[in-house]
Coordinates of C-alpha atoms and ligand atoms in Angstrom, one line a residue:
M1 CA -191.1 277.0 -164.8
V2 CA -191.7 279.0 -161.7
D3 CA -194.9 279.1 -159.8
H4 CA -195.5 282.5 -158.6
T5 CA -198.3 285.0 -158.5
G6 CA -198.7 288.7 -158.1
S7 CA -195.8 290.3 -156.3
G8 CA -194.0 287.1 -155.5
P9 CA -190.5 286.3 -156.6
T10 CA -189.8 286.5 -160.3
A11 CA -188.3 283.7 -162.4
A12 CA -185.1 285.6 -162.6
S13 CA -184.8 285.9 -158.8
V14 CA -185.4 282.2 -158.4
D15 CA -182.7 281.4 -161.0
R16 CA -180.3 283.8 -159.3
A17 CA -180.9 282.1 -155.9
L18 CA -180.5 278.7 -157.5
R19 CA -177.1 279.7 -159.0
R20 CA -176.0 281.0 -155.6
A21 CA -177.1 277.8 -153.8
A22 CA -175.4 275.6 -156.4
S23 CA -172.1 277.5 -156.0
G24 CA -172.3 277.2 -152.2
R25 CA -173.0 280.9 -151.5
A26 CA -174.9 282.0 -148.4
L27 CA -178.6 282.8 -149.1
D28 CA -180.5 285.5 -147.4
V29 CA -184.2 285.4 -146.5
D30 CA -185.5 286.7 -149.8
E31 CA -183.4 284.3 -151.8
A32 CA -184.4 281.3 -149.7
A33 CA -188.1 282.4 -149.9
A34 CA -187.7 282.7 -153.7
L35 CA -186.5 279.1 -153.8
L36 CA -189.6 277.9 -152.0
T37 CA -191.6 278.9 -155.1
A38 CA -189.5 276.8 -157.5
R39 CA -191.5 274.3 -159.5
G40 CA -190.8 272.2 -162.6
D41 CA -187.2 272.5 -163.9
A42 CA -186.3 274.9 -161.2
L43 CA -187.5 272.6 -158.5
D44 CA -185.6 269.7 -160.1
E45 CA -182.4 271.8 -160.0
L46 CA -183.1 272.8 -156.4
L47 CA -183.5 269.1 -155.4
R48 CA -180.3 268.2 -157.2
V49 CA -178.3 270.8 -155.2
A50 CA -179.9 269.7 -151.9
G51 CA -179.3 266.1 -152.7
E52 CA -175.6 266.7 -153.3
I53 CA -175.3 268.6 -150.0
R54 CA -177.0 265.7 -148.2
D55 CA -174.8 263.1 -149.9
A56 CA -171.7 265.0 -148.9
G57 CA -172.9 265.1 -145.3
L58 CA -173.5 261.4 -145.2
R59 CA -170.0 260.7 -146.6
E60 CA -168.5 263.0 -143.9
A61 CA -170.5 261.1 -141.3
G62 CA -169.0 257.8 -142.5
R63 CA -172.3 256.4 -143.7
P64 CA -172.6 257.2 -147.4
G65 CA -176.0 256.4 -148.9
V66 CA -177.5 255.5 -145.6
V67 CA -181.0 256.7 -144.7
T68 CA -182.0 256.0 -141.1
F69 CA -185.2 255.4 -139.1
S70 CA -185.9 254.5 -135.5
K71 CA -188.0 251.5 -134.5
K72 CA -190.3 252.7 -131.8
V73 CA -193.5 252.4 -129.8
F74 CA -195.7 255.5 -129.3
I75 CA -196.8 256.0 -125.8
P76 CA -199.5 258.7 -125.5
L77 CA -199.0 259.3 -121.8
T78 CA -201.9 261.8 -121.7
R79 CA -204.1 263.3 -124.4
L80 CA -205.1 266.2 -122.2
C81 CA -203.4 269.5 -122.9
R82 CA -203.7 273.1 -121.8
D83 CA -203.2 274.3 -125.3
R84 CA -205.8 274.6 -128.1
C85 CA -204.1 274.2 -131.4
H86 CA -206.6 274.5 -134.2
Y87 CA -205.4 271.6 -136.2
C88 CA -204.9 269.1 -133.4
T89 CA -206.9 265.9 -132.9
F90 CA -204.5 264.4 -130.4
A91 CA -205.6 266.6 -127.5
T92 CA -209.1 265.9 -126.2
V93 CA -211.3 266.4 -123.2
P94 CA -211.4 264.3 -120.0
H95 CA -214.8 262.8 -120.5
R96 CA -213.7 261.2 -123.8
L97 CA -210.9 259.3 -122.1
P98 CA -211.1 256.4 -119.7
A99 CA -208.5 258.1 -117.5
A100 CA -206.5 261.3 -117.5
F101 CA -203.2 259.4 -117.9
L102 CA -202.1 256.0 -118.9
D103 CA -201.1 254.3 -115.7
R104 CA -197.7 252.8 -115.2
D105 CA -198.7 249.3 -116.0
E106 CA -200.3 250.4 -119.3
V107 CA -197.1 252.2 -120.2
L108 CA -195.0 249.2 -119.4
A109 CA -197.3 246.9 -121.4
I110 CA -196.8 249.0 -124.5
A111 CA -193.1 249.1 -124.0
R112 CA -192.8 245.4 -123.4
E113 CA -194.7 244.6 -126.6
G114 CA -192.3 246.9 -128.4
A115 CA -189.3 245.3 -126.9
A116 CA -190.5 241.9 -127.9
Q117 CA -190.8 243.1 -131.5
G118 CA -187.3 244.6 -131.5
C119 CA -188.3 248.3 -131.0
K120 CA -185.6 250.3 -129.2
E121 CA -187.3 253.7 -128.7
A122 CA -190.2 254.6 -126.4
L123 CA -191.6 257.8 -127.7
F124 CA -193.5 259.6 -125.0
T125 CA -195.9 262.1 -126.6
L126 CA -198.3 264.0 -124.4
G127 CA -200.2 267.2 -124.0
D128 CA -198.6 270.3 -122.5
R129 CA -199.1 270.6 -118.7
P130 CA -202.7 269.4 -118.6
E131 CA -202.9 269.8 -114.8
E132 CA -203.0 273.5 -115.3
R133 CA -206.3 273.4 -117.3
W134 CA -208.0 270.2 -116.3
P135 CA -209.0 269.3 -112.7
A136 CA -209.2 265.7 -113.7
A137 CA -205.5 265.6 -114.6
R138 CA -204.6 267.4 -111.4
E139 CA -206.6 265.0 -109.2
W140 CA -205.2 261.9 -111.0
L141 CA -201.7 263.1 -110.3
E142 CA -202.4 264.1 -106.7
A143 CA -204.0 260.7 -106.0
R144 CA -200.8 259.0 -107.0
G145 CA -198.4 261.4 -105.3
Y146 CA -197.1 263.4 -108.3
D147 CA -196.8 267.1 -108.3
S148 CA -196.9 267.5 -112.1
T149 CA -197.2 265.7 -115.4
L150 CA -193.4 266.1 -115.8
D151 CA -192.8 264.3 -112.5
Y152 CA -195.0 261.4 -113.6
L153 CA -193.3 261.4 -117.0
R154 CA -190.0 261.1 -115.3
A155 CA -191.1 258.2 -113.2
C156 CA -192.5 256.4 -116.2
A157 CA -189.3 256.9 -118.2
V158 CA -187.3 255.4 -115.4
A159 CA -189.7 252.4 -115.2
V160 CA -189.3 251.8 -119.0
L161 CA -185.5 251.9 -118.7
E162 CA -185.5 249.5 -115.8
E163 CA -188.2 247.1 -116.9
T164 CA -187.8 247.0 -120.7
G165 CA -184.5 248.7 -121.7
L166 CA -186.3 250.8 -124.4
L167 CA -184.8 254.3 -124.7
P168 CA -187.2 257.0 -123.9
H169 CA -187.6 260.0 -126.2
L170 CA -189.6 262.7 -124.4
N171 CA -192.0 265.1 -126.2
P172 CA -193.7 266.9 -123.3
G173 CA -193.8 270.3 -124.9
V174 CA -192.3 273.5 -123.4
L175 CA -189.7 272.8 -120.8
S176 CA -187.8 275.2 -118.6
W177 CA -184.1 275.0 -118.1
S178 CA -184.4 273.2 -114.8
E179 CA -187.0 270.8 -116.1
L180 CA -184.7 269.9 -119.0
Q181 CA -182.0 269.2 -116.4
R182 CA -184.3 267.0 -114.4
L183 CA -185.4 265.0 -117.4
K184 CA -182.0 264.6 -119.1
P185 CA -180.9 261.7 -116.9
V186 CA -183.9 259.6 -117.8
A187 CA -183.9 260.1 -121.6
P188 CA -181.1 260.1 -124.2
S189 CA -183.0 262.6 -126.3
M190 CA -186.0 264.9 -126.2
G191 CA -187.9 267.0 -128.7
M192 CA -190.2 269.9 -129.4
M193 CA -191.3 271.2 -132.8
L194 CA -190.6 274.9 -133.2
E195 CA -193.3 274.8 -135.9
T196 CA -193.1 278.5 -136.8
T197 CA -191.7 281.8 -135.7
A198 CA -194.7 283.7 -136.9
T199 CA -196.0 285.3 -133.8
R200 CA -199.1 286.6 -135.5
L201 CA -200.3 283.0 -135.9
W202 CA -200.3 282.8 -132.1
S203 CA -201.5 286.3 -131.2
T204 CA -204.2 286.9 -133.8
P205 CA -207.7 285.6 -133.0
G206 CA -208.5 282.8 -135.4
G207 CA -204.8 281.9 -135.9
P208 CA -203.9 278.3 -135.5
H209 CA -202.1 278.8 -132.3
F210 CA -204.4 281.4 -130.7
G211 CA -205.2 280.4 -127.2
S212 CA -202.2 278.1 -126.8
P213 CA -199.7 279.7 -124.4
D214 CA -197.0 277.1 -125.2
K215 CA -197.0 278.0 -128.9
E216 CA -195.7 281.5 -128.6
P217 CA -192.6 281.4 -130.8
A218 CA -190.4 283.3 -128.3
V219 CA -191.1 280.7 -125.7
R220 CA -190.3 277.8 -128.0
L221 CA -187.1 279.5 -129.2
R222 CA -186.1 279.8 -125.6
V223 CA -186.6 276.1 -125.1
L224 CA -184.3 275.4 -128.1
D225 CA -181.6 277.5 -126.5
D226 CA -182.1 276.0 -123.0
A227 CA -181.9 272.5 -124.4
G228 CA -178.6 273.5 -125.9
R229 CA -177.3 274.9 -122.6
V230 CA -178.3 271.7 -120.8
G231 CA -176.7 269.6 -123.6
V232 CA -179.7 267.6 -124.6
P233 CA -179.6 265.9 -128.0
F234 CA -182.8 267.6 -129.3
T235 CA -185.2 267.1 -132.1
T236 CA -187.1 270.1 -133.5
G237 CA -188.7 271.1 -136.8
I238 CA -191.2 273.2 -138.7
L239 CA -194.8 272.7 -139.6
I240 CA -195.6 274.0 -143.0
G241 CA -198.9 275.1 -144.5
I242 CA -200.6 276.5 -141.4
G243 CA -200.9 280.0 -142.8
E244 CA -197.3 281.2 -142.6
T245 CA -195.8 283.1 -145.4
H246 CA -192.7 281.9 -147.3
A247 CA -190.6 284.5 -145.5
E248 CA -191.9 283.4 -142.1
R249 CA -191.1 279.8 -143.0
V250 CA -187.6 280.7 -144.0
D251 CA -187.2 282.7 -140.8
A252 CA -188.1 279.6 -138.7
I253 CA -185.3 277.6 -140.5
F254 CA -182.9 280.4 -139.8
A255 CA -183.9 280.4 -136.2
I256 CA -183.2 276.7 -136.0
R257 CA -179.8 277.3 -137.7
R258 CA -179.0 279.9 -135.1
A259 CA -179.7 277.6 -132.2
Q260 CA -177.8 274.8 -133.8
R261 CA -174.7 276.9 -134.4
G262 CA -174.8 278.2 -130.9
Y263 CA -175.0 274.8 -129.1
G264 CA -174.7 272.0 -131.7
H265 CA -177.5 270.0 -130.0
L266 CA -180.2 269.8 -132.7
Q267 CA -179.8 266.2 -133.7
E268 CA -182.6 266.3 -136.2
V269 CA -184.9 268.7 -138.0
I270 CA -188.3 267.6 -139.1
V271 CA -190.1 269.2 -142.0
Q272 CA -193.8 268.3 -141.5
N273 CA -196.6 269.2 -143.8
F274 CA -200.0 270.2 -142.5
R275 CA -202.7 267.7 -143.2
A276 CA -206.3 268.9 -142.5
K277 CA -208.3 266.7 -140.1
P278 CA -212.0 266.4 -139.6
D279 CA -213.2 267.6 -136.2
T280 CA -210.7 270.4 -136.1
A281 CA -211.1 274.1 -136.5
M282 CA -208.8 274.0 -139.6
R283 CA -210.6 271.2 -141.3
G284 CA -211.4 273.5 -144.3
M285 CA -207.8 274.5 -144.9
P286 CA -206.1 272.8 -147.9
D287 CA -203.3 270.4 -147.2
A288 CA -199.8 271.6 -147.7
E289 CA -198.9 270.6 -151.3
L290 CA -196.2 267.9 -151.7
H291 CA -194.1 269.9 -154.1
D292 CA -194.2 272.7 -151.5
L293 CA -193.0 270.2 -148.9
A294 CA -190.2 269.0 -151.2
A295 CA -189.1 272.6 -151.9
T296 CA -189.1 273.3 -148.2
V297 CA -187.0 270.2 -147.4
A298 CA -184.5 271.2 -150.1
V299 CA -184.3 274.8 -148.8
A300 CA -183.8 273.5 -145.3
R301 CA -181.0 271.3 -146.5
V302 CA -179.3 274.2 -148.3
L303 CA -179.6 276.5 -145.3
L304 CA -178.8 273.9 -142.6
G305 CA -176.0 272.3 -144.5
P306 CA -174.6 268.8 -144.9
R307 CA -174.3 268.0 -141.2
A308 CA -178.0 268.5 -140.5
R309 CA -180.2 265.4 -140.2
I310 CA -183.4 266.2 -141.9
Q311 CA -186.6 264.1 -141.7
A312 CA -190.0 263.9 -143.3
P313 CA -192.6 261.7 -141.7
P314 CA -193.2 258.8 -144.2
N315 CA -196.9 258.4 -143.3
L316 CA -197.7 262.0 -144.4
I317 CA -196.2 262.1 -147.9
A318 CA -198.8 260.1 -149.8
G319 CA -196.2 257.6 -151.1
E320 CA -193.8 260.2 -152.5
Y321 CA -190.7 258.6 -151.1
D322 CA -188.6 259.3 -154.1
L323 CA -189.5 263.0 -154.2
L324 CA -188.5 263.5 -150.5
L325 CA -185.3 261.5 -150.8
R326 CA -184.3 263.6 -153.8
A327 CA -185.1 266.8 -151.8
G328 CA -182.4 266.0 -149.3
I329 CA -183.9 264.1 -146.3
D330 CA -181.6 261.5 -144.7
D331 CA -184.0 260.1 -142.1
W332 CA -187.6 258.8 -142.0
G333 CA -188.1 259.3 -138.2
G334 CA -189.7 256.9 -135.9
V335 CA -191.7 254.1 -137.4
S336 CA -193.7 251.6 -135.2
P337 CA -194.6 248.1 -136.1
V338 CA -196.7 248.0 -132.8
T339 CA -198.6 251.2 -132.2
P340 CA -200.4 253.7 -134.4
D341 CA -199.3 257.3 -134.9
H342 CA -201.6 258.8 -132.3
V343 CA -201.1 262.3 -133.6
N344 CA -202.1 261.3 -137.2
P345 CA -204.2 258.1 -136.5
E346 CA -205.8 258.2 -139.9
R347 CA -202.4 257.8 -141.6
P348 CA -200.7 254.6 -140.7
W349 CA -196.9 254.2 -140.9
P350 CA -195.7 252.2 -143.8
R351 CA -194.4 248.7 -143.0
L352 CA -190.7 248.5 -142.5
E353 CA -190.2 246.2 -145.6
E354 CA -192.1 248.7 -147.7
L355 CA -190.0 251.6 -146.4
A356 CA -186.8 249.7 -147.1
R357 CA -188.0 248.9 -150.6
H358 CA -188.8 252.5 -151.5
T359 CA -185.6 253.7 -150.0
A360 CA -183.5 251.1 -151.9
K361 CA -185.4 252.0 -155.1
A362 CA -184.1 255.6 -154.7
G363 CA -180.5 254.3 -154.3
F364 CA -180.2 254.3 -150.5
T365 CA -179.9 251.8 -147.8
L366 CA -182.2 251.9 -144.8
R367 CA -180.5 251.4 -141.5
E368 CA -181.9 251.5 -138.0
R369 CA -180.7 254.2 -135.6
L370 CA -181.5 254.8 -131.9
T371 CA -183.6 257.6 -130.7
V372 CA -180.3 259.5 -130.1
Y373 CA -178.4 260.1 -133.3
P374 CA -175.1 258.3 -134.0
E375 CA -172.9 261.5 -133.6
Y376 CA -174.1 261.9 -130.0
V377 CA -173.9 258.2 -129.2
R378 CA -170.2 258.2 -130.3
A379 CA -169.5 261.4 -128.4
G380 CA -171.2 260.1 -125.2
D381 CA -170.4 262.7 -122.4
P382 CA -171.6 265.4 -122.1
W383 CA -174.6 264.6 -124.3
L384 CA -175.6 261.5 -122.5
D385 CA -176.1 261.3 -118.8
P386 CA -174.1 258.5 -117.1
R387 CA -177.3 257.0 -115.8
V388 CA -178.7 256.3 -119.3
L389 CA -175.3 255.6 -121.0
P390 CA -175.4 251.9 -120.2
H391 CA -178.8 251.5 -121.7
V392 CA -177.7 253.3 -124.9
S393 CA -174.4 251.4 -125.1
A394 CA -176.2 248.1 -124.9
L395 CA -178.1 248.8 -128.1
A396 CA -175.6 250.8 -130.1
D397 CA -172.8 249.8 -132.5
P398 CA -169.7 251.6 -131.0
E399 CA -168.2 252.0 -134.4
T400 CA -171.0 253.7 -136.2
G401 CA -173.3 254.9 -133.4
L402 CA -176.2 253.3 -135.2
A403 CA -178.4 250.6 -133.6
V404 CA -177.4 247.0 -133.5
E405 CA -180.4 245.7 -135.3
A406 CA -180.3 242.3 -133.8
A407 CA -180.0 243.6 -130.3
R408 CA -183.0 243.2 -128.0
P409 CA -183.5 245.7 -125.2
V410 CA -183.2 244.3 -121.7
G411 CA -184.2 246.2 -118.6
R412 CA -181.3 247.3 -116.5
P413 CA -181.0 249.4 -113.3
W414 CA -181.1 253.1 -113.6
Q415 CA -178.9 254.5 -111.0
E416 CA -176.1 256.8 -110.2
P417 CA -172.8 255.5 -111.6
E418 CA -170.3 254.3 -109.0
E419 CA -168.1 257.1 -107.8
V420 CA -164.8 256.7 -109.6
F421 CA -162.6 259.6 -108.9
G422 CA -160.8 260.8 -112.0
G423 CA -159.9 263.8 -113.9
R424 CA -157.4 266.4 -112.9
T425 CA -156.5 266.8 -109.3
D426 CA -154.0 269.7 -109.6
L427 CA -156.4 272.5 -110.5
H428 CA -156.2 274.1 -107.1
A429 CA -152.5 274.6 -107.6
T430 CA -152.1 275.2 -111.3
I431 CA -154.8 277.8 -111.6
D432 CA -152.9 279.9 -109.0
T433 CA -149.4 279.2 -110.3
T434 CA -149.8 278.8 -114.0
G435 CA -153.1 280.4 -114.7
R436 CA -155.1 279.8 -117.8
T437 CA -153.3 278.7 -120.9
G438 CA -156.1 279.4 -123.4
D439 CA -159.0 281.8 -123.7
R440 CA -161.6 279.0 -123.4
R441 CA -162.0 275.5 -122.1
G442 CA -160.5 272.8 -124.3
D443 CA -163.9 271.1 -125.1
F444 CA -165.6 274.4 -125.8
D445 CA -166.8 273.5 -129.3
S446 CA -168.3 270.2 -128.3
V447 CA -170.0 271.7 -125.2
Y448 CA -171.1 275.1 -126.3
G449 CA -171.1 275.0 -130.1
D450 CA -169.6 277.2 -132.7
W451 CA -167.2 279.8 -131.2
S452 CA -167.7 282.3 -134.0
E453 CA -171.5 282.2 -133.4
V454 CA -171.1 282.7 -129.7
A455 CA -168.7 285.6 -130.3
A456 CA -171.2 287.1 -132.8
Q457 CA -173.9 286.9 -130.2
A458 CA -171.7 288.6 -127.7
D459 CA -171.0 291.4 -130.2
A460 CA -174.7 291.8 -130.9
S461 CA -175.5 291.9 -127.2
R462 CA -173.0 294.6 -126.6
A463 CA -174.3 296.6 -129.6
T464 CA -177.8 296.5 -128.3
G465 CA -176.6 297.2 -124.7
S466 CA -178.6 294.3 -123.1
G467 CA -177.6 293.9 -119.5
V468 CA -176.3 290.4 -119.6
D469 CA -175.1 289.0 -122.9
R470 CA -176.5 285.8 -124.1
A471 CA -173.2 284.5 -125.4
G472 CA -171.6 285.2 -122.1
A473 CA -174.0 282.7 -120.6
A474 CA -173.3 280.3 -123.5
A475 CA -169.6 280.6 -122.7
G476 CA -170.0 279.1 -119.3
G477 CA -171.1 282.0 -117.3
V478 CA -168.1 284.0 -118.2
D479 CA -169.1 287.6 -118.8
R480 CA -167.6 288.1 -122.3
A481 CA -168.5 291.7 -122.4
A482 CA -166.4 292.2 -119.3
A483 CA -163.7 290.0 -120.5
S484 CA -163.3 292.0 -123.7
G485 CA -163.6 295.4 -122.2
G486 CA -167.0 296.4 -123.4
D487 CA -168.8 299.3 -121.6
A488 CA -171.4 297.1 -120.1
G489 CA -168.7 294.7 -119.0
R490 CA -166.6 297.5 -117.4
A491 CA -169.7 298.6 -115.4
R492 CA -170.1 295.1 -114.0
R493 CA -166.4 294.6 -113.5
R494 CA -166.1 297.6 -111.3
P495 CA -169.1 297.3 -109.0
G496 CA -167.6 299.5 -106.3
R497 CA -167.8 302.6 -108.5
R498 CA -167.8 306.0 -106.9
R499 CA -171.1 307.9 -106.6
A500 CA -171.4 311.6 -107.0
S501 CA -171.6 312.0 -103.2
G502 CA -168.2 310.5 -102.8
T503 CA -169.5 307.3 -101.2
R504 CA -169.5 303.9 -102.8
T505 CA -172.1 301.3 -103.5
C506 CA -171.1 297.7 -103.4
V507 CA -172.9 296.8 -106.6
P508 CA -174.6 298.9 -109.2
G509 CA -178.3 299.1 -108.4
C510 CA -177.9 299.0 -104.6
G511 CA -179.0 302.4 -103.2
W512 CA -177.4 301.7 -99.8
P513 CA -173.8 302.9 -99.3
P514 CA -171.7 301.2 -96.7
T515 CA -171.6 303.1 -93.4
T516 CA -168.3 301.4 -92.5
R517 CA -166.0 299.2 -94.4
R518 CA -167.9 296.1 -93.4
R519 CA -171.4 297.2 -92.8
C520 CA -174.1 298.0 -95.3
S521 CA -176.4 300.8 -94.2
N522 CA -179.4 298.9 -95.6
R523 CA -181.0 297.9 -92.3
A524 CA -183.6 295.8 -94.2
T525 CA -180.8 293.4 -94.9
P526 CA -181.1 290.5 -92.5
T527 CA -177.3 289.9 -92.4
P528 CA -175.7 293.2 -93.0
R529 CA -172.1 292.9 -94.0
W530 CA -169.7 294.5 -96.4
P531 CA -170.2 294.1 -99.3
C532 CA -173.9 294.4 -98.5
S533 CA -175.9 291.3 -98.9
P534 CA -178.6 291.9 -101.5
P535 CA -176.3 293.0 -104.3
T536 CA -174.1 289.9 -103.8
V537 CA -176.8 288.0 -105.7
P538 CA -175.8 288.7 -109.3
R539 CA -178.8 289.7 -111.2
W540 CA -178.3 286.9 -113.6
I541 CA -178.9 284.3 -110.9
G542 CA -182.5 283.3 -110.2
S543 CA -184.0 283.4 -106.8
A544 CA -183.9 279.6 -106.5
G545 CA -180.3 279.4 -107.6
S546 CA -181.2 278.6 -111.2
P547 CA -179.6 280.5 -113.9
T548 CA -181.5 283.1 -115.9
T549 CA -182.7 282.2 -119.3
F550 CA -183.0 284.2 -122.4
A551 CA -186.6 285.1 -123.3
A552 CA -187.6 287.5 -125.9
T553 CA -190.8 289.4 -125.2
S554 CA -191.5 290.6 -128.7
S555 CA -188.8 289.4 -131.1
A556 CA -186.8 286.3 -130.4
T557 CA -183.7 287.8 -132.0
T558 CA -183.8 291.5 -131.5
S559 CA -185.3 292.4 -128.2
P560 CA -183.9 290.1 -125.6
T561 CA -184.9 290.3 -121.9
W562 CA -183.6 288.1 -119.2
S563 CA -185.7 286.4 -116.7
T564 CA -185.6 283.3 -114.5
A565 CA -185.6 279.9 -116.0
T566 CA -188.4 278.5 -113.9
S567 CA -191.1 280.3 -115.7
T568 CA -192.7 278.6 -118.7
S569 CA -193.9 281.5 -120.8
A570 CA -192.4 284.7 -121.9
T571 CA -195.0 286.6 -119.9
S572 CA -194.3 284.8 -116.7
A573 CA -190.6 284.8 -117.4
T574 CA -190.7 288.5 -117.6
S575 CA -192.6 288.9 -114.4
A576 CA -190.2 286.7 -112.7
A577 CA -187.3 288.9 -113.5
G578 CA -187.9 290.9 -110.4
S579 CA -187.4 288.0 -108.2
A580 CA -184.1 287.3 -109.9
R581 CA -182.7 290.3 -108.0
S582 CA -184.0 289.2 -104.7
R583 CA -182.2 286.9 -102.3
S584 CA -182.5 283.2 -102.5
G585 CA -184.3 281.4 -99.7
S586 CA -181.0 280.4 -98.1
G587 CA -179.7 283.9 -98.1
T588 CA -177.1 283.5 -100.9
P589 CA -177.2 282.2 -104.4
T590 CA -177.2 278.4 -104.6
R591 CA -174.0 277.0 -105.9
T592 CA -175.3 274.2 -108.1
G593 CA -172.1 273.5 -109.9
S594 CA -173.8 274.6 -113.1
P595 CA -171.7 276.6 -115.5
W596 CA -174.4 279.3 -115.4
T597 CA -174.0 280.1 -111.7
R598 CA -171.3 282.3 -110.2
S599 CA -169.9 282.5 -106.9
P600 CA -170.9 285.8 -105.2
T601 CA -167.7 287.4 -104.6
G602 CA -167.5 290.8 -103.0
P603 CA -166.3 293.9 -104.9
R604 CA -162.7 295.1 -104.8
R605 CA -161.8 298.4 -103.5
R606 CA -159.7 300.3 -105.9
G607 CA -156.3 301.6 -105.2
R608 CA -155.2 298.9 -102.8
P609 CA -152.5 296.3 -103.5
A610 CA -153.7 292.8 -104.5
R611 CA -152.4 291.2 -101.3
R612 CA -154.3 293.6 -99.1
R613 CA -157.4 293.2 -101.2
S614 CA -157.3 289.4 -100.6
A615 CA -156.8 289.9 -96.9
S616 CA -159.7 292.4 -96.8
R617 CA -161.9 290.0 -98.6
A618 CA -161.0 287.1 -96.3
A619 CA -161.8 289.2 -93.3
S620 CA -165.1 290.2 -94.8
T621 CA -165.9 286.6 -95.6
R622 CA -165.1 285.6 -92.0
S623 CA -167.4 288.1 -90.6
C624 CA -170.3 287.0 -92.7
R625 CA -173.1 285.3 -90.9
S626 CA -175.3 284.5 -93.8
P627 CA -176.0 280.7 -94.1
G628 CA -174.6 279.1 -97.2
T629 CA -171.8 281.6 -97.6
P630 CA -168.3 280.1 -97.4
T631 CA -166.9 280.8 -94.0
Ligands
SF4_1 S1 -199.8 271.6 -127.8 FE1 -199.7 269.7 -129.0 S2 -201.2 268.3 -127.9 FE2 -201.6 270.4 -127.2 S3 -203.2 271.1 -128.6 FE3 -201.3 271.8 -129.5 S4 -200.7 270.2 -131.0 FE4 -202.3 269.3 -129.6

């Protein structure tokens, strides 16, 4: 039986999609959306297919029949938020709280109680940048010497690591590239629900995300990509039943798949069902139906494949453990024996014994994992920062990457690892004498994700003619369009192109031709030199030396624009794009050692032998007076 109305998918289209899924064929959006309507026998068949895919993935991971969970404490660092999601009861107003934030001692008290009961994860959940909306939050932070909520979060995470040994998992909402980098050393994993890619739910008055700047889908998709670039094991997911169509729901799953294929960093995908709460604007909306949830989990499993780790929160499923396990989940998420679920306080987590019993009844074994999934624990670098690695290693089974259930967290210092010089020391010679021996670095797949996906993004970028291709950034700052000879790449590779007047500009976009070989005629340039200074800042490097990030202004996948990573919304990101072309405060781009920054080398003049070009560049470099430029 198929549940559909009006112009929805027909029974025949559901059957066809089921046959394709069962035979391992790729599904398109229409087919996946059709599967979401499966009910009765068709749903049973869909669950069977999804379950087989999950089982194959667990066998491949070396833990057949194992369903995982994480034993945690929930730390609501602040319940103030600058957003106004219409279904949220977590966010509140300052006068309903004793203080804008939990203070450090309160945070540590919760963590210590959790450690005493064998918890290994400290889940920090908090509102998004409350200081930008609430003076009370701003004043609280200022009084204690913190510039922002994220600064305070970082300090609390360090305190938890040092005092209790619990592993922080950070859920602070939207983060920029640089904020992800700053938080990575204090947490083995982070997360942010994508929720939906339906922009209309954010932009239309009355929509569940209207008035919430951090819920713009393009912004959240950018966070997923940035987390991948930074190499953060990341949790994301979708929220179903908030007014999205089936096609929009499937689109969100496809977006998650795209991000995962690009970077391989999405350790877990949560499929969460909307439950209406009193005291919210959406209290009259019906709850997402459980068969709808099961069908969505199964479709997510089919689309994301056997290696995806898919979770459904056990306190939101009304006891339907067996249904969700049949649908293809392999994780129950974080469960706390100590604290309530502050986001859904009316729905307590099941006791661990109960969860284990229901899991066993369905034919699985419940095992504890850490906040960071076993695959990333075993891989270690580059997913785990050396400063948190000892904390993770102390609680993890090195064989399986799962938690050692008997281990008790103990606080240990959080500090820079001792400098032990290692690695290759011959690069300065071999790069010049031997050159590259491959077209990409040896660990490309583990660092940057699927090569074919990156190449496909580069092709798409060239086809749309966007200035800087996204895949190029994903490939470590190497301009793939240039490398492969695309038109856009050629334009950038030959910055000294000849103008109609017969003069040259140093870099495309600079309207100032050089008056002599080594002087730019742009007198506004503080340190004139040849090549002239402003254009030596590549336009894909931000004004503070941070890389640009990918932000879509209207469509996350089809209309990309590039802007600086320091902005937190697509709007501000776009407005910051102008500053990306201006000079950094030090006069030259900052060389951060990041794979996304490039050394500002001057252009080559055509028609001169290589040896003379080198000499010319060396002379040019010697004459440069700009601070921060190699001399
Ligand atoms: S961003 Fe999160 S905390 Fe803030 S209102 Fe929305 S759901 Fe609530």
